[in-house]
Amino acid sequence: MIVVAGEALIDLVPAPVPSDPASALPQLLPQRGGGPYNAAVALGRLGSPTSFCSRVSTDAFGTALLSGLRDAGVDTALVQRGPEPTTLAVADVGSDGSAGYGFYTEGTADRLFALPPALPDGATALSVGTCSLVLEPGASAYEALLRRESGNGVFTALDPNIRAGLIADADAYRERFLSWLLHVALLKLSVEDACWLAETEHGDGLEDHLAAWLERGPAAIVLTRGGDGLSVWSRGAGQVSVPGTSVTVVDTIGAGDTVNAALLHRLREIDALSHAAVAGLGAEVWRDVLGFAARAAALTCSRSGAEPPYAWELSA
């Protein structure tokens, strides 16, 4: 079983533009979201046994979030509940489909996540990331979960999914990020995340940073480049890249989360959910894994909001 730990929230996504936009207020449609939540749903739809570990509100949005997990076949036994409101993220979608976010997080349920006593006996992998590793006091509990399960031999994946507006002290966060790498088997980053973490605006010297991060612990680092595809830096295969899959982009919401899930799903299918196995993968296997993730992300980009594909869509 793959356990995904982190926030579940509601994305407020722009509705179609009205016929007379100058005279109307923006219309926002609520959609289920949150990086870890999207990844859990994607894993469930792809057919991997998945459990979601978080704290979710008892309000109507929280109930809808749990329904979405169950509809995808995701186990919710590790979900804590609380009366606080659900976190909201207001999406601002650009003309190219890229999305920026404004967050309403004060006093919300997911921030009060507490470290669970144990993961299920069948847990083989743990994926963490996004806002859950930023917003205290829950961030410290998620970090403790990552460190504990890594020490227990569980395969660990980290997707920082940087939301700079939520990070009060960038330097402190970057130091924490470096401290996590010893406990991470698979690190997945967008090129924007990597540049922010490396403090390089145009990607200058980025490969040197990736190599240095790899030396700190991960078996592999996957870098997403939007429509330009994906690359991996790994201990066994060096650098391997695949092109993106051509698609008409509606928006990019949930695309990176789908990549995260697709990587874990494919690695599970080839029985490679261990640090040693990932470190030993060859270039051809990585091309297959990355290509699968690229196709899955493209399908997510072809529809509004975080709607990851089902297994049958990728086998058609």
mmCIF file of C-alpha atoms in Angstrom:
data_model
loop_
_atom_site.group_PDB
_atom_site.id
_atom_site.type_symbol
_atom_site.label_atom_id
_atom_site.label_comp_id
_atom_site.label_asym_id
_atom_site.label_seq_id
_atom_site.Cartn_x
_atom_site.Cartn_y
_atom_site.Cartn_z
ATOM 1 C CA MET A 1 0.000 0.000 0.000
ATOM 2 C CA ILE A 2 1.139 3.547 -0.815
ATOM 3 C CA VAL A 3 0.341 6.109 1.894
ATOM 4 C CA VAL A 4 -0.018 9.730 0.790
ATOM 5 C CA ALA A 5 0.202 12.241 3.630
ATOM 6 C CA GLY A 6 -0.678 15.922 3.409
ATOM 7 C CA GLU A 7 -3.393 18.469 2.961
ATOM 8 C CA ALA A 8 -6.794 18.160 1.361
ATOM 9 C CA LEU A 9 -8.397 21.454 0.379
ATOM 10 C CA ILE A 10 -10.880 23.084 -1.957
ATOM 11 C CA ASP A 11 -9.649 24.818 -5.105
ATOM 12 C CA LEU A 12 -11.825 27.729 -6.235
ATOM 13 C CA VAL A 13 -11.375 27.590 -10.004
ATOM 14 C CA PRO A 14 -12.534 30.312 -12.445
ATOM 15 C CA ALA A 15 -15.762 29.485 -14.233
ATOM 16 C CA PRO A 16 -16.187 30.179 -17.969
ATOM 17 C CA VAL A 17 -16.061 33.918 -18.691
ATOM 18 C CA PRO A 18 -19.585 35.457 -18.846
ATOM 19 C CA SER A 19 -20.782 37.143 -22.016
ATOM 20 C CA ASP A 20 -20.291 40.574 -20.435
ATOM 21 C CA PRO A 21 -17.296 40.117 -18.077
ATOM 22 C CA ALA A 22 -16.970 43.841 -17.377
ATOM 23 C CA SER A 23 -20.293 43.893 -15.542
ATOM 24 C CA ALA A 24 -19.969 40.663 -13.582
ATOM 25 C CA LEU A 25 -18.060 39.502 -10.534
ATOM 26 C CA PRO A 26 -15.672 36.578 -11.141
ATOM 27 C CA GLN A 27 -17.407 33.225 -10.766
ATOM 28 C CA LEU A 28 -15.443 30.562 -8.900
ATOM 29 C CA LEU A 29 -16.281 26.870 -8.890
ATOM 30 C CA PRO A 30 -15.254 24.703 -5.908
ATOM 31 C CA GLN A 31 -13.232 21.630 -6.831
ATOM 32 C CA ARG A 32 -11.475 19.061 -4.656
ATOM 33 C CA GLY A 33 -7.725 19.642 -4.438
ATOM 34 C CA GLY A 34 -4.473 19.872 -2.536
ATOM 35 C CA GLY A 35 -1.266 18.333 -3.874
ATOM 36 C CA PRO A 36 -1.253 15.206 -1.665
ATOM 37 C CA TYR A 37 -5.017 14.771 -2.060
ATOM 38 C CA ASN A 38 -4.729 14.922 -5.854
ATOM 39 C CA ALA A 39 -1.872 12.426 -5.795
ATOM 40 C CA ALA A 40 -3.883 10.005 -3.646
ATOM 41 C CA VAL A 41 -6.890 10.233 -5.980
ATOM 42 C CA ALA A 42 -4.615 9.715 -8.995
ATOM 43 C CA LEU A 43 -3.027 6.639 -7.430
ATOM 44 C CA GLY A 44 -6.444 5.210 -6.649
ATOM 45 C CA ARG A 45 -7.673 5.804 -10.188
ATOM 46 C CA LEU A 46 -4.542 4.164 -11.595
ATOM 47 C CA GLY A 47 -5.216 1.085 -9.483
ATOM 48 C CA SER A 48 -2.540 1.232 -6.779
ATOM 49 C CA PRO A 49 -3.687 0.306 -3.250
ATOM 50 C CA THR A 50 -3.593 3.712 -1.553
ATOM 51 C CA SER A 51 -4.308 5.230 1.847
ATOM 52 C CA PHE A 52 -4.672 8.946 2.590
ATOM 53 C CA CYS A 53 -3.225 10.319 5.843
ATOM 54 C CA SER A 54 -4.396 13.806 6.809
ATOM 55 C CA ARG A 55 -6.772 15.844 8.948
ATOM 56 C CA VAL A 56 -9.998 16.838 7.202
ATOM 57 C CA SER A 57 -12.785 19.139 8.317
ATOM 58 C CA THR A 58 -16.204 17.853 9.313
ATOM 59 C CA ASP A 59 -17.785 20.646 7.218
ATOM 60 C CA ALA A 60 -19.511 20.053 3.875
ATOM 61 C CA PHE A 61 -16.278 20.550 1.933
ATOM 62 C CA GLY A 62 -14.518 17.995 4.126
ATOM 63 C CA THR A 63 -17.301 15.485 3.533
ATOM 64 C CA ALA A 64 -16.988 16.031 -0.218
ATOM 65 C CA LEU A 65 -13.223 15.530 -0.028
ATOM 66 C CA LEU A 66 -13.661 12.185 1.718
ATOM 67 C CA SER A 67 -16.259 11.129 -0.846
ATOM 68 C CA GLY A 68 -13.792 11.880 -3.637
ATOM 69 C CA LEU A 69 -11.168 9.667 -2.018
ATOM 70 C CA ARG A 70 -13.587 6.786 -1.530
ATOM 71 C CA ASP A 71 -14.873 7.091 -5.096
ATOM 72 C CA ALA A 72 -11.261 6.626 -6.248
ATOM 73 C CA GLY A 73 -10.849 3.533 -4.056
ATOM 74 C CA VAL A 74 -8.561 5.275 -1.549
ATOM 75 C CA ASP A 75 -8.593 4.024 2.050
ATOM 76 C CA THR A 76 -9.451 6.776 4.569
ATOM 77 C CA ALA A 77 -8.775 4.987 7.858
ATOM 78 C CA LEU A 78 -5.795 7.294 8.560
ATOM 79 C CA VAL A 79 -7.827 10.482 8.057
ATOM 80 C CA GLN A 80 -8.331 12.534 11.222
ATOM 81 C CA ARG A 81 -11.398 14.800 11.455
ATOM 82 C CA GLY A 82 -11.904 18.202 13.064
ATOM 83 C CA PRO A 83 -14.566 20.936 13.260
ATOM 84 C CA GLU A 84 -12.316 23.680 11.862
ATOM 85 C CA PRO A 85 -13.032 24.903 8.302
ATOM 86 C CA THR A 86 -11.490 23.458 5.148
ATOM 87 C CA THR A 87 -8.514 25.255 3.607
ATOM 88 C CA LEU A 88 -9.394 27.189 0.434
ATOM 89 C CA ALA A 89 -7.099 27.893 -2.527
ATOM 90 C CA VAL A 90 -8.180 30.469 -5.122
ATOM 91 C CA ALA A 91 -6.725 29.545 -8.506
ATOM 92 C CA ASP A 92 -5.730 32.219 -11.022
ATOM 93 C CA VAL A 93 -5.407 30.516 -14.411
ATOM 94 C CA GLY A 94 -3.286 32.270 -17.047
ATOM 95 C CA SER A 95 -3.852 32.337 -20.798
ATOM 96 C CA ASP A 96 -1.423 29.401 -21.192
ATOM 97 C CA GLY A 97 -3.288 27.304 -18.617
ATOM 98 C CA SER A 98 -0.724 27.796 -15.844
ATOM 99 C CA ALA A 99 -2.168 28.367 -12.388
ATOM 100 C CA GLY A 100 -1.194 30.549 -9.453
ATOM 101 C CA TYR A 101 -2.843 30.337 -6.050
ATOM 102 C CA GLY A 102 -3.964 32.462 -3.128
ATOM 103 C CA PHE A 103 -4.629 30.532 0.090
ATOM 104 C CA TYR A 104 -7.001 30.860 3.032
ATOM 105 C CA THR A 105 -5.349 28.714 5.715
ATOM 106 C CA GLU A 106 -5.832 30.440 9.066
ATOM 107 C CA GLY A 107 -7.387 28.104 11.630
ATOM 108 C CA THR A 108 -8.155 25.352 9.115
ATOM 109 C CA ALA A 109 -8.463 21.670 9.958
ATOM 110 C CA ASP A 110 -5.485 20.268 8.028
ATOM 111 C CA ARG A 111 -3.031 22.467 9.964
ATOM 112 C CA LEU A 112 -3.809 20.507 13.139
ATOM 113 C CA PHE A 113 -2.686 17.123 11.810
ATOM 114 C CA ALA A 114 -1.163 14.923 14.539
ATOM 115 C CA LEU A 115 1.449 12.208 14.042
ATOM 116 C CA PRO A 116 -0.336 8.824 13.797
ATOM 117 C CA PRO A 117 1.004 6.063 16.053
ATOM 118 C CA ALA A 118 1.795 3.814 13.076
ATOM 119 C CA LEU A 119 1.096 3.223 9.399
ATOM 120 C CA PRO A 120 -0.760 0.058 8.326
ATOM 121 C CA ASP A 121 1.306 -3.136 8.246
ATOM 122 C CA GLY A 122 1.050 -3.267 4.458
ATOM 123 C CA ALA A 123 2.471 0.222 3.898
ATOM 124 C CA THR A 124 5.436 0.028 1.506
ATOM 125 C CA ALA A 125 5.704 3.684 0.459
ATOM 126 C CA LEU A 126 5.008 7.139 1.895
ATOM 127 C CA SER A 127 4.588 10.300 -0.162
ATOM 128 C CA VAL A 128 4.606 13.762 1.460
ATOM 129 C CA GLY A 129 4.815 17.378 0.371
ATOM 130 C CA THR A 130 3.251 20.739 -0.519
ATOM 131 C CA CYS A 131 1.617 23.040 2.067
ATOM 132 C CA SER A 132 1.564 20.290 4.676
ATOM 133 C CA LEU A 133 5.326 20.702 5.222
ATOM 134 C CA VAL A 134 4.997 24.486 5.627
ATOM 135 C CA LEU A 135 2.031 25.260 7.865
ATOM 136 C CA GLU A 136 2.548 24.607 11.571
ATOM 137 C CA PRO A 137 1.841 22.856 13.811
ATOM 138 C CA GLY A 138 0.993 20.123 11.325
ATOM 139 C CA ALA A 139 4.214 20.611 9.353
ATOM 140 C CA SER A 140 6.319 19.279 12.230
ATOM 141 C CA ALA A 141 4.064 16.219 12.509
ATOM 142 C CA TYR A 142 4.381 15.447 8.786
ATOM 143 C CA GLU A 143 8.147 15.911 9.005
ATOM 144 C CA ALA A 144 8.288 13.516 11.964
ATOM 145 C CA LEU A 145 6.250 11.002 9.950
ATOM 146 C CA LEU A 146 8.707 11.222 7.053
ATOM 147 C CA ARG A 147 11.720 10.701 9.294
ATOM 148 C CA ARG A 148 10.119 7.868 11.276
ATOM 149 C CA GLU A 149 8.933 5.872 8.274
ATOM 150 C CA SER A 150 12.215 6.311 6.431
ATOM 151 C CA GLY A 151 13.910 4.845 9.490
ATOM 152 C CA ASN A 152 11.422 1.966 9.386
ATOM 153 C CA GLY A 153 12.528 1.092 5.841
ATOM 154 C CA VAL A 154 9.460 2.507 4.067
ATOM 155 C CA PHE A 155 10.120 3.905 0.569
ATOM 156 C CA THR A 156 9.710 7.682 0.831
ATOM 157 C CA ALA A 157 8.842 10.253 -1.831
ATOM 158 C CA LEU A 158 8.917 14.039 -1.464
ATOM 159 C CA ASP A 159 7.203 16.602 -3.698
ATOM 160 C CA PRO A 160 7.851 20.053 -2.162
ATOM 161 C CA ASN A 161 5.445 21.731 -4.635
ATOM 162 C CA ILE A 162 6.605 25.172 -3.482
ATOM 163 C CA ARG A 163 3.966 27.780 -2.649
ATOM 164 C CA ALA A 164 6.269 30.701 -1.897
ATOM 165 C CA GLY A 165 3.476 32.927 -0.601
ATOM 166 C CA LEU A 166 2.950 30.558 2.334
ATOM 167 C CA ILE A 167 6.628 30.383 3.316
ATOM 168 C CA ALA A 168 7.376 33.096 5.876
ATOM 169 C CA ASP A 169 11.128 32.388 6.127
ATOM 170 C CA ALA A 170 12.548 31.185 2.817
ATOM 171 C CA ASP A 171 16.060 30.554 4.144
ATOM 172 C CA ALA A 172 14.763 28.455 7.031
ATOM 173 C CA TYR A 173 12.587 26.425 4.673
ATOM 174 C CA ARG A 174 15.518 25.773 2.344
ATOM 175 C CA GLU A 175 17.556 24.495 5.296
ATOM 176 C CA ARG A 176 14.701 22.211 6.334
ATOM 177 C CA PHE A 177 14.448 20.923 2.766
ATOM 178 C CA LEU A 178 18.121 19.950 2.804
ATOM 179 C CA SER A 179 17.620 18.144 6.123
ATOM 180 C CA TRP A 180 14.782 16.060 4.631
ATOM 181 C CA LEU A 181 16.874 14.657 1.784
ATOM 182 C CA LEU A 182 18.623 12.091 3.969
ATOM 183 C CA HIS A 183 15.178 10.554 4.545
ATOM 184 C CA VAL A 184 13.935 10.678 0.917
ATOM 185 C CA ALA A 185 14.260 7.939 -1.709
ATOM 186 C CA LEU A 186 12.536 9.779 -4.587
ATOM 187 C CA LEU A 187 12.495 13.570 -4.928
ATOM 188 C CA LYS A 188 10.141 15.080 -7.501
ATOM 189 C CA LEU A 189 10.397 18.784 -8.376
ATOM 190 C CA SER A 190 9.109 21.145 -11.012
ATOM 191 C CA VAL A 191 11.801 23.267 -12.604
ATOM 192 C CA GLU A 192 10.214 26.267 -10.857
ATOM 193 C CA ASP A 193 10.450 24.507 -7.488
ATOM 194 C CA ALA A 194 14.082 23.601 -8.115
ATOM 195 C CA CYS A 195 15.035 27.150 -9.124
ATOM 196 C CA TRP A 196 13.356 28.569 -6.020
ATOM 197 C CA LEU A 197 15.104 26.103 -3.735
ATOM 198 C CA ALA A 198 18.452 26.726 -5.450
ATOM 199 C CA GLU A 199 17.915 30.509 -5.464
ATOM 200 C CA THR A 200 18.593 30.734 -9.183
ATOM 201 C CA GLU A 201 16.182 32.819 -11.236
ATOM 202 C CA HIS A 202 17.086 31.499 -14.690
ATOM 203 C CA GLY A 203 18.288 28.010 -13.843
ATOM 204 C CA ASP A 204 21.979 28.935 -13.826
ATOM 205 C CA GLY A 205 23.931 26.183 -12.103
ATOM 206 C CA LEU A 206 20.765 24.181 -11.439
ATOM 207 C CA GLU A 207 22.302 20.861 -12.475
ATOM 208 C CA ASP A 208 25.051 21.359 -9.897
ATOM 209 C CA HIS A 209 22.390 21.781 -7.225
ATOM 210 C CA LEU A 210 20.546 18.662 -8.401
ATOM 211 C CA ALA A 211 23.771 16.670 -8.216
ATOM 212 C CA ALA A 212 24.455 18.003 -4.711
ATOM 213 C CA TRP A 213 20.908 17.147 -3.561
ATOM 214 C CA LEU A 214 21.272 13.643 -4.991
ATOM 215 C CA GLU A 215 24.417 13.150 -2.930
ATOM 216 C CA ARG A 216 22.487 13.981 0.250
ATOM 217 C CA GLY A 217 20.344 10.864 0.057
ATOM 218 C CA PRO A 218 17.754 10.357 -2.716
ATOM 219 C CA ALA A 219 18.122 7.464 -5.139
ATOM 220 C CA ALA A 220 16.681 9.670 -7.893
ATOM 221 C CA ILE A 221 15.433 13.192 -8.576
ATOM 222 C CA VAL A 222 12.712 13.729 -11.185
ATOM 223 C CA LEU A 223 12.397 17.221 -12.662
ATOM 224 C CA THR A 224 9.220 18.248 -14.506
ATOM 225 C CA ARG A 225 9.505 20.834 -17.283
ATOM 226 C CA GLY A 226 5.872 21.426 -18.179
ATOM 227 C CA GLY A 227 5.256 20.828 -21.872
ATOM 228 C CA ASP A 228 8.950 20.145 -22.408
ATOM 229 C CA GLY A 229 8.750 16.820 -20.595
ATOM 230 C CA LEU A 230 10.522 15.205 -17.655
ATOM 231 C CA SER A 231 14.100 14.387 -16.671
ATOM 232 C CA VAL A 232 15.607 12.192 -13.996
ATOM 233 C CA TRP A 233 18.970 12.351 -12.264
ATOM 234 C CA SER A 234 19.605 8.926 -10.772
ATOM 235 C CA ARG A 235 22.423 7.035 -9.147
ATOM 236 C CA GLY A 236 22.232 4.168 -11.648
ATOM 237 C CA ALA A 237 21.314 5.758 -14.977
ATOM 238 C CA GLY A 238 22.668 9.295 -14.714
ATOM 239 C CA GLN A 239 20.458 11.802 -16.518
ATOM 240 C CA VAL A 240 17.562 10.581 -18.671
ATOM 241 C CA SER A 241 14.900 12.761 -20.338
ATOM 242 C CA VAL A 242 11.632 12.207 -22.208
ATOM 243 C CA PRO A 243 9.585 14.759 -24.170
ATOM 244 C CA GLY A 244 6.187 15.997 -23.084
ATOM 245 C CA THR A 245 2.981 14.608 -24.577
ATOM 246 C CA SER A 246 1.222 17.038 -26.918
ATOM 247 C CA VAL A 247 -2.228 18.039 -25.702
ATOM 248 C CA THR A 248 -4.618 20.989 -25.797
ATOM 249 C CA VAL A 249 -4.126 22.499 -22.337
ATOM 250 C CA VAL A 250 -7.235 23.594 -20.433
ATOM 251 C CA ASP A 251 -5.238 24.238 -17.258
ATOM 252 C CA THR A 252 -2.283 22.708 -15.427
ATOM 253 C CA ILE A 253 -4.012 22.240 -12.064
ATOM 254 C CA GLY A 254 -3.026 18.879 -10.611
ATOM 255 C CA ALA A 255 -0.539 18.009 -13.372
ATOM 256 C CA GLY A 256 2.471 17.788 -11.060
ATOM 257 C CA ASP A 257 0.460 15.781 -8.536
ATOM 258 C CA THR A 258 -0.466 13.342 -11.302
ATOM 259 C CA VAL A 259 3.218 12.988 -12.201
ATOM 260 C CA ASN A 260 3.986 12.192 -8.573
ATOM 261 C CA ALA A 261 1.305 9.503 -8.485
ATOM 262 C CA ALA A 262 2.203 8.056 -11.887
ATOM 263 C CA LEU A 263 5.848 7.680 -10.881
ATOM 264 C CA LEU A 264 4.926 5.803 -7.715
ATOM 265 C CA HIS A 265 2.356 3.663 -9.530
ATOM 266 C CA ARG A 266 4.776 2.637 -12.267
ATOM 267 C CA LEU A 267 7.588 1.940 -9.790
ATOM 268 C CA ARG A 268 5.194 -0.254 -7.818
ATOM 269 C CA GLU A 269 4.223 -2.127 -10.993
ATOM 270 C CA ILE A 270 7.857 -3.014 -11.684
ATOM 271 C CA ASP A 271 8.508 -3.901 -8.026
ATOM 272 C CA ALA A 272 10.937 -1.006 -7.561
ATOM 273 C CA LEU A 273 9.593 0.705 -4.439
ATOM 274 C CA SER A 274 12.875 0.602 -2.555
ATOM 275 C CA HIS A 275 15.868 2.913 -2.427
ATOM 276 C CA ALA A 276 18.175 0.211 -3.796
ATOM 277 C CA ALA A 277 15.818 -0.727 -6.630
ATOM 278 C CA VAL A 278 15.341 2.875 -7.793
ATOM 279 C CA ALA A 279 19.083 3.534 -7.548
ATOM 280 C CA GLY A 280 19.698 0.558 -9.831
ATOM 281 C CA LEU A 281 17.171 1.333 -12.582
ATOM 282 C CA GLY A 282 18.644 1.648 -16.074
ATOM 283 C CA ALA A 283 17.985 4.310 -18.684
ATOM 284 C CA GLU A 284 15.397 2.316 -20.662
ATOM 285 C CA VAL A 285 13.324 1.605 -17.570
ATOM 286 C CA TRP A 286 13.433 5.273 -16.633
ATOM 287 C CA ARG A 287 12.226 6.239 -20.130
ATOM 288 C CA ASP A 288 9.234 3.961 -19.623
ATOM 289 C CA VAL A 289 8.492 5.345 -16.133
ATOM 290 C CA LEU A 290 8.889 8.984 -17.185
ATOM 291 C CA GLY A 291 6.916 8.462 -20.399
ATOM 292 C CA PHE A 292 4.018 6.983 -18.447
ATOM 293 C CA ALA A 293 4.053 9.980 -16.081
ATOM 294 C CA ALA A 294 4.155 12.420 -19.021
ATOM 295 C CA ARG A 295 1.102 10.813 -20.631
ATOM 296 C CA ALA A 296 -0.820 10.832 -17.351
ATOM 297 C CA ALA A 297 -0.035 14.508 -16.717
ATOM 298 C CA ALA A 298 -1.083 15.446 -20.253
ATOM 299 C CA LEU A 299 -4.516 13.928 -19.702
ATOM 300 C CA THR A 300 -4.907 15.929 -16.489
ATOM 301 C CA CYS A 301 -3.987 19.135 -18.361
ATOM 302 C CA SER A 302 -6.636 18.418 -20.987
ATOM 303 C CA ARG A 303 -9.487 19.032 -18.529
ATOM 304 C CA SER A 304 -10.435 21.653 -15.977
ATOM 305 C CA GLY A 305 -9.178 21.321 -12.418
ATOM 306 C CA ALA A 306 -7.368 18.393 -10.840
ATOM 307 C CA GLU A 307 -8.944 15.465 -12.693
ATOM 308 C CA PRO A 308 -6.252 12.767 -12.997
ATOM 309 C CA PRO A 309 -6.743 9.898 -15.428
ATOM 310 C CA TYR A 310 -8.005 6.390 -14.812
ATOM 311 C CA ALA A 311 -5.913 3.351 -15.689
ATOM 312 C CA TRP A 312 -8.065 2.534 -18.724
ATOM 313 C CA GLU A 313 -7.342 5.949 -20.258
ATOM 314 C CA LEU A 314 -3.617 5.217 -20.280
ATOM 315 C CA SER A 315 -3.954 1.709 -21.639
ATOM 316 C CA ALA A 316 -6.263 2.672 -24.510
#
